[in-house]
XYZ file of C-alpha atoms in Angstrom:
736
model
C -29.211 -100.395 148.377
C -27.394 -101.790 145.346
C -29.858 -104.658 145.179
C -32.768 -102.211 145.038
C -31.102 -100.151 142.294
C -30.344 -103.293 140.283
C -33.949 -104.464 140.574
C -35.194 -101.057 139.387
C -32.904 -101.163 136.315
C -33.984 -104.687 135.479
C -37.639 -103.752 135.832
C -37.117 -100.658 133.650
C -35.346 -102.697 130.996
C -38.091 -105.316 131.005
C -40.679 -102.539 130.698
C -38.777 -100.902 127.857
C -38.359 -104.202 126.030
C -42.019 -104.886 126.562
C -42.945 -101.551 125.060
C -40.711 -102.208 122.027
C -42.172 -105.678 121.583
C -45.717 -104.369 121.956
C -45.077 -101.571 119.445
C -43.470 -104.037 117.048
C -46.449 -106.387 117.313
C -48.912 -103.531 116.778
C -47.040 -102.088 113.817
C -46.651 -105.476 112.160
C -50.358 -106.277 112.336
C -52.313 -106.017 109.019
C -54.748 -103.369 110.229
C -51.885 -100.939 110.933
C -50.458 -101.529 107.430
C -53.881 -101.002 105.901
C -54.348 -97.801 107.898
C -51.067 -96.388 106.550
C -51.868 -97.254 102.919
C -55.344 -95.740 103.319
C -53.898 -92.441 104.578
C -51.347 -92.290 101.730
C -53.947 -93.199 99.089
C -56.343 -90.573 100.401
C -53.608 -87.936 100.351
C -52.407 -88.788 96.812
C -55.823 -89.692 95.397
C -54.193 -92.805 93.951
C -54.520 -96.511 94.654
C -51.687 -97.546 97.001
C -50.767 -101.097 98.021
C -48.325 -102.433 100.620
C -48.005 -106.185 100.992
C -45.697 -106.161 104.025
C -44.604 -103.794 106.808
C -42.101 -104.709 109.493
C -40.691 -102.625 112.329
C -38.029 -103.746 114.828
C -36.594 -101.935 117.872
C -34.069 -104.325 119.309
C -31.204 -104.894 119.070
C -31.349 -102.393 116.144
C -33.967 -100.031 114.841
C -35.277 -101.599 111.677
C -37.827 -100.900 108.931
C -38.904 -103.382 106.272
C -41.350 -102.580 103.467
C -42.488 -105.158 100.923
C -44.546 -104.832 97.773
C -45.154 -101.089 97.856
C -46.866 -99.601 94.741
C -48.537 -96.356 93.699
C -50.833 -96.896 90.744
C -51.402 -94.616 87.779
C -54.385 -92.316 87.979
C -56.468 -94.681 85.841
C -55.384 -97.650 87.988
C -54.328 -99.761 84.986
C -50.579 -99.800 85.676
C -48.118 -98.787 88.370
C -46.411 -95.396 88.491
C -43.972 -96.318 91.269
C -43.176 -99.656 92.847
C -40.537 -101.399 94.928
C -40.116 -104.995 95.860
C -38.340 -104.532 99.184
C -36.867 -101.792 101.397
C -34.754 -102.580 104.466
C -33.199 -100.069 106.848
C -31.194 -101.042 109.926
C -29.855 -98.405 112.379
C -27.990 -98.832 115.651
C -29.612 -97.514 118.851
C -26.722 -96.796 121.212
C -24.859 -94.288 118.928
C -27.991 -92.130 118.961
C -27.259 -91.372 122.601
C -23.989 -89.795 121.412
C -25.753 -87.751 118.713
C -24.352 -90.012 116.058
C -26.432 -91.664 113.339
C -25.038 -95.058 112.399
C -26.997 -96.982 109.783
C -25.876 -100.552 109.260
C -27.485 -100.934 105.877
C -30.038 -99.590 103.439
C -31.235 -102.139 100.896
C -33.604 -101.198 98.085
C -34.694 -103.998 95.749
C -36.290 -103.570 92.317
C -37.560 -99.988 92.554
C -39.363 -98.902 89.374
C -40.547 -95.483 88.215
C -42.578 -94.959 85.058
C -42.849 -91.327 83.839
C -45.207 -90.490 80.973
C -45.913 -87.201 79.175
C -49.241 -87.185 77.335
C -50.052 -85.521 74.001
C -50.979 -82.275 75.793
C -47.615 -82.105 77.580
C -48.876 -83.136 81.033
C -46.868 -85.569 83.162
C -48.445 -88.529 84.912
C -47.208 -87.197 88.284
C -48.638 -83.686 87.920
C -51.592 -84.507 90.176
C -49.222 -85.922 92.817
C -47.224 -82.696 92.876
C -50.353 -80.573 93.273
C -51.694 -82.921 95.959
C -48.580 -82.527 98.098
C -47.825 -78.885 97.297
C -49.814 -77.314 100.158
C -47.171 -75.828 102.441
C -47.511 -76.380 106.159
C -48.008 -73.460 108.490
C -44.857 -71.824 109.745
C -45.673 -72.733 113.305
C -46.034 -76.395 112.344
C -42.573 -76.635 110.821
C -40.139 -77.850 113.432
C -36.734 -76.206 113.450
C -34.028 -78.739 112.712
C -31.848 -79.555 115.640
C -28.342 -78.343 115.072
C -25.639 -79.756 117.234
C -22.901 -77.613 118.610
C -20.511 -79.584 116.501
C -22.041 -78.324 113.244
C -23.175 -80.935 110.737
C -24.641 -84.152 112.204
C -22.290 -87.121 112.456
C -23.649 -89.551 109.869
C -22.254 -92.953 108.984
C -23.980 -95.410 106.660
C -22.052 -98.638 106.395
C -23.762 -99.861 103.240
C -26.284 -98.646 100.671
C -27.388 -101.185 98.101
C -29.829 -100.677 95.230
C -30.480 -103.619 92.934
C -32.377 -104.000 89.654
C -33.741 -100.451 89.680
C -35.611 -99.268 86.597
C -36.648 -95.903 85.186
C -38.695 -95.434 82.019
C -39.829 -92.258 80.273
C -42.370 -92.098 77.445
C -43.212 -88.908 75.558
C -46.477 -88.814 73.557
C -46.255 -85.051 72.935
C -43.655 -85.459 70.171
C -44.111 -86.837 66.671
C -43.471 -89.687 66.598
C -43.747 -90.743 70.232
C -40.480 -91.719 71.892
C -39.243 -93.629 74.914
C -36.093 -93.884 77.027
C -35.279 -96.531 79.603
C -32.694 -97.167 82.319
C -32.786 -100.773 83.482
C -30.766 -103.062 85.722
C -29.476 -100.168 87.839
C -27.255 -101.490 90.639
C -25.708 -99.164 93.209
C -23.302 -100.208 95.955
C -22.051 -97.479 98.320
C -19.785 -98.314 101.237
C -18.906 -96.156 104.225
C -21.125 -93.205 103.385
C -19.851 -90.575 105.793
C -19.352 -86.837 105.841
C -15.795 -87.013 107.125
C -14.498 -90.110 105.323
C -14.052 -91.014 101.624
C -17.004 -92.812 100.075
C -16.629 -95.916 97.929
C -19.182 -96.183 95.123
C -20.018 -98.663 92.383
C -22.812 -98.057 89.898
C -23.857 -99.885 86.743
C -26.931 -99.890 84.523
C -28.264 -100.568 81.024
C -29.165 -97.585 78.823
C -31.562 -97.905 75.940
C -31.406 -101.027 73.811
C -27.857 -102.329 74.416
C -25.695 -99.676 76.098
C -24.033 -100.121 79.484
C -22.895 -97.382 81.872
C -20.732 -97.754 84.973
C -18.983 -95.637 87.633
C -16.611 -96.846 90.311
C -14.138 -95.280 92.731
C -13.825 -93.072 95.801
C -14.935 -89.491 96.466
C -14.839 -87.262 99.505
C -14.881 -86.597 102.298
C -17.986 -84.527 101.600
C -17.416 -82.017 104.399
C -14.031 -81.104 102.858
C -15.738 -79.163 100.078
C -14.859 -79.079 96.387
C -11.331 -77.776 96.812
C -10.069 -80.246 99.435
C -12.276 -83.170 98.589
C -10.464 -85.821 96.555
C -11.688 -88.090 93.797
C -10.435 -91.281 92.247
C -13.177 -92.249 89.842
C -13.459 -94.285 86.644
C -16.379 -93.896 84.226
C -17.312 -96.148 81.308
C -20.014 -96.030 78.626
C -20.323 -98.823 76.079
C -22.242 -99.238 72.811
C -24.591 -96.267 73.005
C -26.685 -95.752 69.850
C -28.130 -92.371 68.859
C -31.567 -93.964 68.523
C -31.512 -94.506 72.300
C -31.267 -90.726 72.742
C -33.554 -89.656 69.887
C -36.207 -88.601 72.390
C -33.896 -85.829 73.668
C -32.384 -84.763 70.312
C -35.458 -83.163 68.761
C -34.910 -81.963 65.203
C -31.174 -82.639 65.395
C -31.464 -86.421 65.652
C -30.675 -86.961 61.974
C -27.644 -84.672 62.064
C -26.390 -86.356 65.263
C -26.873 -89.902 64.056
C -24.284 -92.453 65.181
C -24.164 -96.238 65.351
C -22.015 -96.632 68.440
C -20.459 -94.449 71.148
C -18.088 -95.770 73.818
C -16.317 -93.673 76.474
C -13.774 -94.470 79.164
C -12.465 -91.834 81.526
C -10.864 -91.261 84.894
C -10.392 -88.392 87.333
C -7.842 -88.329 90.147
C -6.832 -85.770 92.743
C -8.293 -82.624 94.262
C -8.465 -78.970 93.373
C -6.198 -78.192 96.298
C -3.499 -80.695 95.312
C -4.118 -80.840 91.573
C -6.309 -82.932 89.272
C -5.362 -85.303 86.478
C -7.950 -86.627 84.079
C -8.031 -88.650 80.906
C -10.722 -89.533 78.409
C -10.874 -92.073 75.594
C -13.827 -91.788 73.215
C -14.694 -93.996 70.268
C -17.516 -92.900 67.959
C -18.922 -94.785 64.978
C -21.089 -92.418 62.920
C -21.741 -95.331 60.552
C -20.658 -98.939 60.161
C -17.735 -97.837 57.960
C -16.571 -94.842 60.026
C -14.782 -94.582 63.356
C -13.602 -91.525 65.263
C -11.204 -91.933 68.193
C -10.472 -89.130 70.650
C -7.977 -89.229 73.518
C -7.588 -86.401 76.027
C -5.262 -85.931 78.991
C -5.646 -82.909 81.275
C -3.901 -81.595 84.347
C -5.130 -78.801 86.600
C -3.000 -77.485 89.419
C -5.929 -75.197 90.225
C -9.101 -74.154 88.413
C -7.062 -71.220 87.114
C -4.294 -73.334 85.636
C -5.498 -76.048 83.248
C -3.014 -77.789 80.979
C -4.044 -79.838 77.943
C -1.228 -82.361 77.911
C -2.634 -84.300 74.998
C -5.676 -84.174 72.752
C -5.485 -86.542 69.797
C -8.228 -87.160 67.289
C -8.125 -89.830 64.570
C -10.698 -90.767 61.971
C -10.075 -92.497 58.683
C -6.712 -91.269 57.412
C -7.007 -88.007 59.370
C -5.318 -87.057 62.626
C -5.333 -83.914 64.719
C -3.366 -83.035 67.864
C -3.853 -80.140 70.277
C -2.034 -79.089 73.408
C -1.933 -75.887 75.390
C -2.759 -74.093 78.605
C -5.561 -71.921 80.058
C -4.920 -69.573 82.980
C -7.127 -67.347 85.163
C -10.374 -68.102 83.302
C -12.159 -69.270 86.473
C -11.135 -66.118 88.343
C -12.175 -63.947 85.397
C -15.639 -65.493 85.428
C -15.857 -64.489 89.088
C -14.903 -60.897 88.149
C -11.341 -61.107 89.372
C -8.765 -58.599 88.149
C -6.542 -61.401 86.866
C -6.188 -61.405 83.081
C -7.219 -64.677 81.430
C -4.518 -66.144 79.209
C -4.267 -69.079 76.831
C -1.771 -70.744 74.548
C -2.804 -73.378 72.002
C -0.828 -75.377 69.451
C -2.564 -77.410 66.750
C -0.855 -79.917 64.480
C -1.774 -82.622 61.983
C -0.020 -84.876 59.495
C -3.176 -85.241 57.392
C -6.766 -83.996 57.435
C -9.422 -85.126 54.979
C -12.823 -83.435 55.096
C -14.443 -86.606 53.760
C -13.378 -88.376 56.966
C -15.599 -85.949 58.890
C -18.685 -86.426 56.692
C -20.747 -87.945 59.468
C -24.140 -87.666 57.791
C -26.322 -90.765 57.970
C -25.202 -93.243 55.358
C -22.157 -91.162 54.374
C -19.294 -92.923 52.676
C -15.671 -92.272 53.455
C -14.662 -92.883 49.868
C -13.508 -89.713 48.190
C -15.596 -88.915 45.164
C -14.563 -86.652 42.337
C -16.761 -83.547 42.245
C -19.291 -83.483 39.463
C -19.568 -80.379 37.320
C -22.739 -78.441 37.831
C -24.218 -75.143 36.801
C -23.110 -72.272 39.045
C -25.663 -71.168 41.584
C -25.902 -67.684 43.023
C -27.991 -66.873 46.068
C -28.264 -63.535 47.779
C -30.330 -62.344 50.697
C -30.567 -58.979 52.402
C -33.316 -59.729 54.925
C -31.028 -59.977 57.957
C -32.021 -58.268 61.183
C -29.664 -55.642 62.543
C -29.712 -57.344 65.922
C -28.441 -60.577 64.399
C -25.410 -58.793 62.950
C -24.203 -57.282 66.201
C -20.966 -58.511 67.718
C -21.909 -60.600 70.782
C -18.331 -60.410 72.130
C -18.018 -56.622 72.089
C -19.161 -56.046 75.661
C -17.975 -59.350 77.118
C -15.237 -58.410 79.577
C -13.841 -61.944 79.613
C -13.160 -61.845 75.892
C -11.992 -58.232 75.825
C -9.399 -58.901 78.515
C -8.197 -62.270 77.261
C -4.751 -62.500 75.784
C -3.114 -65.498 74.215
C -1.489 -67.075 71.213
C -2.465 -69.737 68.706
C -0.367 -71.683 66.237
C -1.210 -74.415 63.753
C 0.897 -76.686 61.590
C -1.054 -78.922 59.244
C 0.948 -81.039 56.813
C -1.868 -82.023 54.457
C -5.556 -81.028 54.302
C -8.045 -82.383 51.759
C -11.406 -80.683 51.196
C -13.713 -81.966 48.429
C -10.925 -82.833 46.034
C -8.769 -79.833 46.960
C -5.431 -80.558 48.630
C -3.566 -78.002 50.763
C -0.087 -78.678 52.123
C 2.189 -77.228 54.789
C -0.417 -74.949 56.358
C 1.093 -72.672 58.987
C -0.815 -70.168 61.089
C 0.393 -67.900 63.886
C -2.044 -65.564 65.621
C -2.236 -63.538 68.813
C -5.263 -62.228 70.724
C -5.016 -59.153 72.942
C -7.533 -56.502 73.881
C -10.224 -57.949 71.628
C -8.026 -57.838 68.510
C -6.879 -61.041 66.823
C -3.624 -60.354 64.993
C -2.875 -62.924 62.297
C 0.883 -62.660 62.086
C 1.137 -65.189 59.280
C -1.093 -67.677 57.516
C 0.299 -69.556 54.562
C -0.249 -72.765 52.636
C 0.848 -74.552 49.496
C -1.727 -75.631 46.930
C -1.881 -76.449 43.217
C 1.917 -76.173 42.893
C 1.807 -72.630 44.293
C 1.731 -70.746 47.570
C -0.851 -68.488 49.218
C -0.009 -66.124 52.091
C -2.202 -63.901 54.240
C -1.917 -61.631 57.278
C -4.001 -58.997 59.031
C -6.349 -58.347 61.932
C -9.810 -59.297 63.131
C -11.270 -56.667 65.460
C -13.807 -57.876 68.036
C -14.003 -54.561 69.899
C -16.468 -52.770 67.624
C -20.223 -53.209 67.479
C -19.670 -55.501 64.506
C -16.663 -57.719 63.912
C -14.158 -56.056 61.582
C -11.592 -57.603 59.239
C -8.469 -56.099 57.679
C -6.635 -58.770 55.687
C -4.197 -58.964 52.804
C -3.156 -61.867 50.593
C -0.505 -62.871 48.107
C -0.754 -65.676 45.516
C 2.261 -67.115 43.728
C 2.478 -69.882 41.117
C -0.990 -71.466 41.483
C -1.829 -73.770 38.548
C -5.409 -73.009 37.475
C -5.831 -76.330 35.640
C -5.541 -78.128 38.977
C -7.884 -75.656 40.671
C -10.502 -76.177 37.940
C -10.136 -79.955 37.921
C -10.435 -80.223 41.711
C -13.601 -78.111 41.883
C -15.467 -78.914 38.647
C -14.199 -82.363 37.722
C -12.667 -81.063 34.476
C -10.008 -78.632 33.346
C -11.559 -75.397 32.052
C -8.557 -73.113 32.148
C -4.805 -73.534 32.212
C -2.126 -71.133 33.367
C -0.155 -69.952 36.368
C -1.898 -67.475 38.666
C -0.045 -64.661 40.397
C -1.593 -61.836 42.393
C -2.049 -59.860 45.553
C -4.712 -57.800 47.267
C -6.104 -56.357 50.476
C -9.658 -56.252 51.812
C -11.577 -54.774 54.729
C -15.026 -55.777 55.935
C -17.386 -55.419 58.889
C -19.846 -58.045 60.132
C -20.052 -61.801 59.851
C -23.283 -62.507 57.953
C -22.917 -62.642 54.167
C -25.225 -59.710 53.293
C -23.476 -57.534 55.878
C -20.041 -58.460 54.540
C -21.100 -57.779 50.950
C -22.351 -54.312 51.807
C -19.233 -53.377 53.770
C -16.486 -55.162 51.858
C -13.851 -52.888 50.375
C -10.411 -53.410 48.914
C -8.482 -54.139 45.772
C -6.836 -57.038 43.983
C -4.527 -57.523 41.016
C -4.524 -61.005 39.455
C -2.576 -62.189 36.422
C -2.312 -65.471 34.509
C 0.574 -66.093 32.128
C 0.740 -68.453 29.119
C -2.511 -70.330 29.576
C -5.487 -71.781 27.752
C -9.247 -71.437 28.010
C -10.361 -75.020 27.387
C -13.619 -76.061 25.781
C -14.073 -72.749 23.902
C -12.439 -71.449 20.712
C -13.333 -67.785 21.171
C -12.010 -66.754 17.757
C -14.205 -69.322 15.979
C -17.251 -68.355 18.051
C -16.775 -64.670 17.188
C -16.401 -65.449 13.478
C -19.512 -67.667 13.451
C -21.588 -64.801 14.900
C -20.430 -62.377 12.171
C -22.966 -63.735 9.651
C -24.621 -60.637 8.209
C -24.668 -58.804 4.862
C -22.964 -55.603 6.039
C -19.918 -57.402 7.431
C -19.834 -59.710 4.405
C -19.847 -56.644 2.122
C -16.995 -54.873 3.880
C -15.013 -58.039 4.775
C -14.752 -60.192 1.613
C -12.643 -62.862 3.337
C -15.034 -63.348 6.234
C -17.184 -66.013 4.572
C -14.256 -68.342 3.915
C -12.925 -67.817 7.448
C -16.324 -68.710 8.896
C -16.437 -71.916 6.871
C -12.948 -72.768 8.082
C -13.900 -72.066 11.705
C -17.026 -74.222 11.384
C -14.973 -77.215 10.260
C -12.166 -76.700 12.793
C -12.074 -79.302 15.600
C -10.113 -76.935 17.816
C -11.883 -76.247 21.144
C -9.468 -74.099 23.092
C -8.167 -70.554 23.260
C -4.460 -70.213 24.056
C -3.504 -66.853 25.544
C -0.323 -65.061 26.488
C -1.674 -62.993 29.319
C -4.918 -62.646 31.279
C -5.057 -59.897 33.920
C -7.727 -58.436 36.226
C -7.370 -55.237 38.246
C -10.404 -54.638 40.459
C -11.578 -52.472 43.320
C -14.377 -53.592 45.655
C -16.638 -50.919 47.165
C -20.326 -50.310 47.899
C -21.254 -53.931 47.394
C -19.772 -54.166 43.899
C -16.550 -55.200 42.191
C -15.341 -52.425 39.910
C -13.159 -53.822 37.136
C -10.619 -51.134 36.524
C -9.103 -53.232 33.799
C -9.491 -56.773 32.499
C -7.329 -57.880 29.554
C -6.895 -61.060 27.539
C -4.153 -61.334 24.893
C -4.096 -64.156 22.293
C -2.425 -64.702 18.930
C -5.634 -63.749 17.081
C -7.184 -60.978 19.174
C -6.988 -58.801 22.241
C -9.885 -58.399 24.655
C -10.260 -55.729 27.300
C -13.131 -54.702 29.546
C -14.019 -52.468 32.442
C -17.177 -51.912 34.448
C -19.081 -53.281 37.424
C -19.993 -56.762 38.695
C -22.130 -57.045 41.847
C -22.116 -59.881 44.363
C -25.091 -61.490 42.641
C -22.697 -61.793 39.645
C -24.711 -59.327 37.562
C -22.378 -57.575 35.103
C -22.419 -54.230 33.330
C -19.185 -54.049 31.332
C -17.800 -52.036 28.459
C -15.586 -54.348 26.401
C -13.515 -54.250 23.228
C -12.370 -57.004 20.874
C -9.400 -56.123 18.633
C -8.424 -58.694 16.000
C -4.750 -59.188 15.105
C -3.273 -57.627 11.941
C -2.937 -61.062 10.339
C -6.554 -61.985 11.019
C -7.768 -58.556 9.903
C -5.838 -58.775 6.588
C -7.277 -62.233 6.022
C -10.802 -60.853 6.572
C -10.256 -57.857 4.256
C -8.058 -59.764 1.746
C -5.324 -57.251 2.199
C -7.453 -54.127 1.884
C -7.004 -51.204 4.242
C -10.506 -50.433 5.479
C -9.461 -48.251 8.375
C -11.391 -45.333 6.817
C -14.607 -47.366 6.798
C -14.392 -49.636 9.884
C -12.965 -49.008 13.369
C -9.324 -50.092 13.651
C -6.921 -50.206 16.580
C -3.180 -50.828 16.162
C -3.799 -52.121 12.639
C -6.532 -54.581 13.691
C -10.321 -54.547 13.363
C -11.873 -53.176 16.564
C -15.374 -54.169 17.728
C -16.789 -52.376 20.822
C -18.958 -54.720 22.902
C -21.458 -54.340 25.739
C -21.621 -57.205 28.305
C -24.644 -57.279 30.630
C -26.627 -59.763 32.703
C -25.448 -62.677 34.849
C -21.851 -63.774 34.344
C -23.051 -67.373 34.212
C -24.898 -66.526 30.962
C -23.986 -62.999 29.844
C -25.445 -61.001 26.962
C -22.630 -59.818 24.666
C -23.710 -57.219 22.086
C -21.793 -54.802 19.820
C -21.944 -51.072 20.477
C -24.327 -50.074 17.624
C -23.767 -46.336 17.923
C -20.005 -46.667 17.501
C -20.325 -49.062 14.547
C -22.840 -46.894 12.698
C -20.753 -43.805 13.320
C -17.703 -45.577 11.868
C -19.630 -46.834 8.849
C -21.093 -43.429 7.940
C -18.112 -41.153 8.456
C -15.871 -39.921 5.542
C -15.911 -41.025 1.926
C -17.256 -44.480 1.247
C -16.121 -46.748 -1.575
C -17.904 -47.167 -4.890
C -19.735 -50.132 -3.430
C -21.708 -47.806 -1.160
C -21.470 -44.613 -3.254
C -24.731 -42.749 -3.440
C -26.279 -44.906 -0.737
C -26.579 -42.041 1.730
C -28.648 -39.843 -0.680
C -30.321 -42.566 -2.715
C -31.402 -42.261 -6.405
C -34.616 -40.818 -7.695
C -37.182 -43.476 -8.259
C -34.745 -46.060 -7.034
C -34.098 -47.891 -3.843
C -32.139 -46.675 -0.842
C -30.041 -49.687 0.185
C -28.307 -47.963 3.101
C -31.638 -46.594 4.241
C -32.988 -50.104 4.174
C -29.998 -51.315 6.119
C -29.940 -48.557 8.721
C -33.579 -47.514 8.952
C -35.569 -50.375 7.555
C -37.089 -48.275 4.653
C -38.475 -49.760 1.463
C -38.673 -47.890 -1.881
C -42.207 -47.450 -3.197
C -43.290 -47.313 -6.823
C -43.628 -43.560 -6.600
C -40.052 -43.200 -5.601
C -40.827 -42.335 -1.977
C -39.703 -44.336 0.971
C -42.082 -46.272 3.145
C -41.580 -47.935 6.522
C -44.232 -50.589 6.003
C -43.283 -54.151 5.244
C -39.590 -53.398 5.526
C -36.788 -55.397 7.050
C -34.346 -53.935 9.561
C -31.225 -55.758 8.475
C -28.863 -54.018 10.882
C -31.361 -54.502 13.681
C -31.548 -58.177 12.869
C -27.795 -58.441 12.856
C -26.994 -56.513 16.022
C -30.180 -55.597 17.825
C -32.828 -58.218 17.191
C -35.126 -56.599 14.543
C -37.383 -59.108 12.737
C -38.760 -59.250 9.226
C -42.377 -58.157 8.866
C -44.969 -60.663 7.724
C -45.557 -58.601 4.593
C -41.963 -59.071 3.557
C -39.984 -56.788 1.230
C -38.847 -57.061 -2.309
C -35.614 -58.881 -2.401
C -35.807 -59.277 1.382
C -33.444 -61.884 2.769
C -34.346 -64.516 5.266
C -33.281 -63.623 8.794
C -30.683 -66.253 9.519
C -28.798 -64.246 12.140
C -29.395 -64.314 15.855
C -31.261 -61.519 17.582
C -28.102 -60.598 19.456
C -24.433 -61.359 19.355
C -23.947 -63.609 22.374
C -20.513 -64.978 21.547
C -19.023 -66.608 24.584
C -15.777 -65.147 25.828
C -15.059 -67.673 28.613
């Protein structure tokens, strides 16, 4: 009986081996290979070639493909190709519902993706050709074992010399990206065991990328699955990524980027990661960043170290984030954070990463002030995007910063300290202070993120700031000297400039003691503009003082006190009071200046007693000219842009002062005139000319007062004894 059973088994084995051998011989014959390529080509509507096909059944199941290609639609080049594919799987484990693959080897696979000028990919026809879904009845249900996921074990997966290229003709200019020399080595690919992986490739022109380490097991999920992985990127150039940068490729230009990082642990046991990044925006610039993180869970992330260095600048950050992951999943846990920022030195020039930028600090060049204003901002763009965000509204945390030295375009700020706290959508700035220009600036207040638009409520205090250093740092030259003191408080809503300008409100009081306005001798400029017959007539010493001022080399205006008291409301700064006190005159003004720096001010210049006596040669002319505290008083109107204001006397006040009361013998009878004679005051005030009949005529007359103060011009016909108009059409003497 046993002999019969043994003979049956032997016969069955021989039959089975014969079937395997017969199938292997049939499959390996050329006609079978040609039949397969014909079916694939007909399905894809592409030319398909296969130079070799091998199939083995014993002792292992094996598949071997050689020289497989799918051509482009025009047949001129290949879309996909591979040199060799080998798969070996064991037979006996299949009987135990276990898939054991000895090896998968893929040699020189290449994929070439192209987007044409119309935005169509070179595989679009392949997708449409294979997109017809099978009937529901034709789709076999996957066999699911009682044990859950199938037991899969792949001893080795090897990919060598793989290549991927992408060319985009739809952009201007056309661009290309290439991954070459891709080698992948995976050992022990299994669902229930850690997987060992090694990967390396070339990116772009000269960059190299690599990954190595262990991950898994895969069936443990994200929380229990562990990782011990190292990643490296070397010598990446921004030109290699220009195809994906779009319009930002110039702003994101860099010569070299290298990264090294590692990740160890699991979410269940805790994760530790570190990153070292080196960026060269240009050949003369380098930025180094080092980061170390720890996460006990996704809801507890600790920044152990974050150090940034570039040029002479350094920046360090550490802190902790809690419950953010749960908050994103709508948990009731409140997200919290705590961040501390510190630096020994920061220089804005070190962060000037524009193409071709130099790290050398350059002194700012003086330039004409520029004012730009725009009100065409959509209401939607001004809304607070954080107002309804529950994550932000419920976040609470604290922030502190200690920066020893910060340089920004020639300005240097020292010992910056900031402490702030966020809770319920309100950022409370407990203190913010810094030292600059030999003085100190402090601020505190709140930023409210709860409203429809972001709101600000801030106050400030300035003590001992030297304006000469402020001016030199920002204009390249000293324009004003003195020590600035002041304080103020402001409120605003919004974060776009036009919105802030419309809603800004507050007040400020600023004062400068014992200073100088450099480059301008205001007294001399005022005297040089007082070149008219009326003033010469009433001020006999004016001519000599003008000559003296013209020859004076002095180009500065020392002052004892300069103060500004302003209130901001309705998009304008209302100057409640602005005063300037010097040895020779006092200046005061009040009025409105808008945010486009357009002024409308009422001002007054009052000369000192000494200067007034010198002009009048000791005469008391207070009954003929406006005086204030014993000095000559000139009311002035200031209008137009502050960068180039129009400064003109108040004509009505001057004329009223000149015509009131009893005038001296020099102007006696001028108001009524003489019969048959001329009317000098009429000529001066009204531009009349005496005719031969003794009547006044307006033709051919000169408006002397208009020429002096308002811009009247002499008529072409002239007037008898008419003087040449050598005065300006207005009185634009420069105050600052």
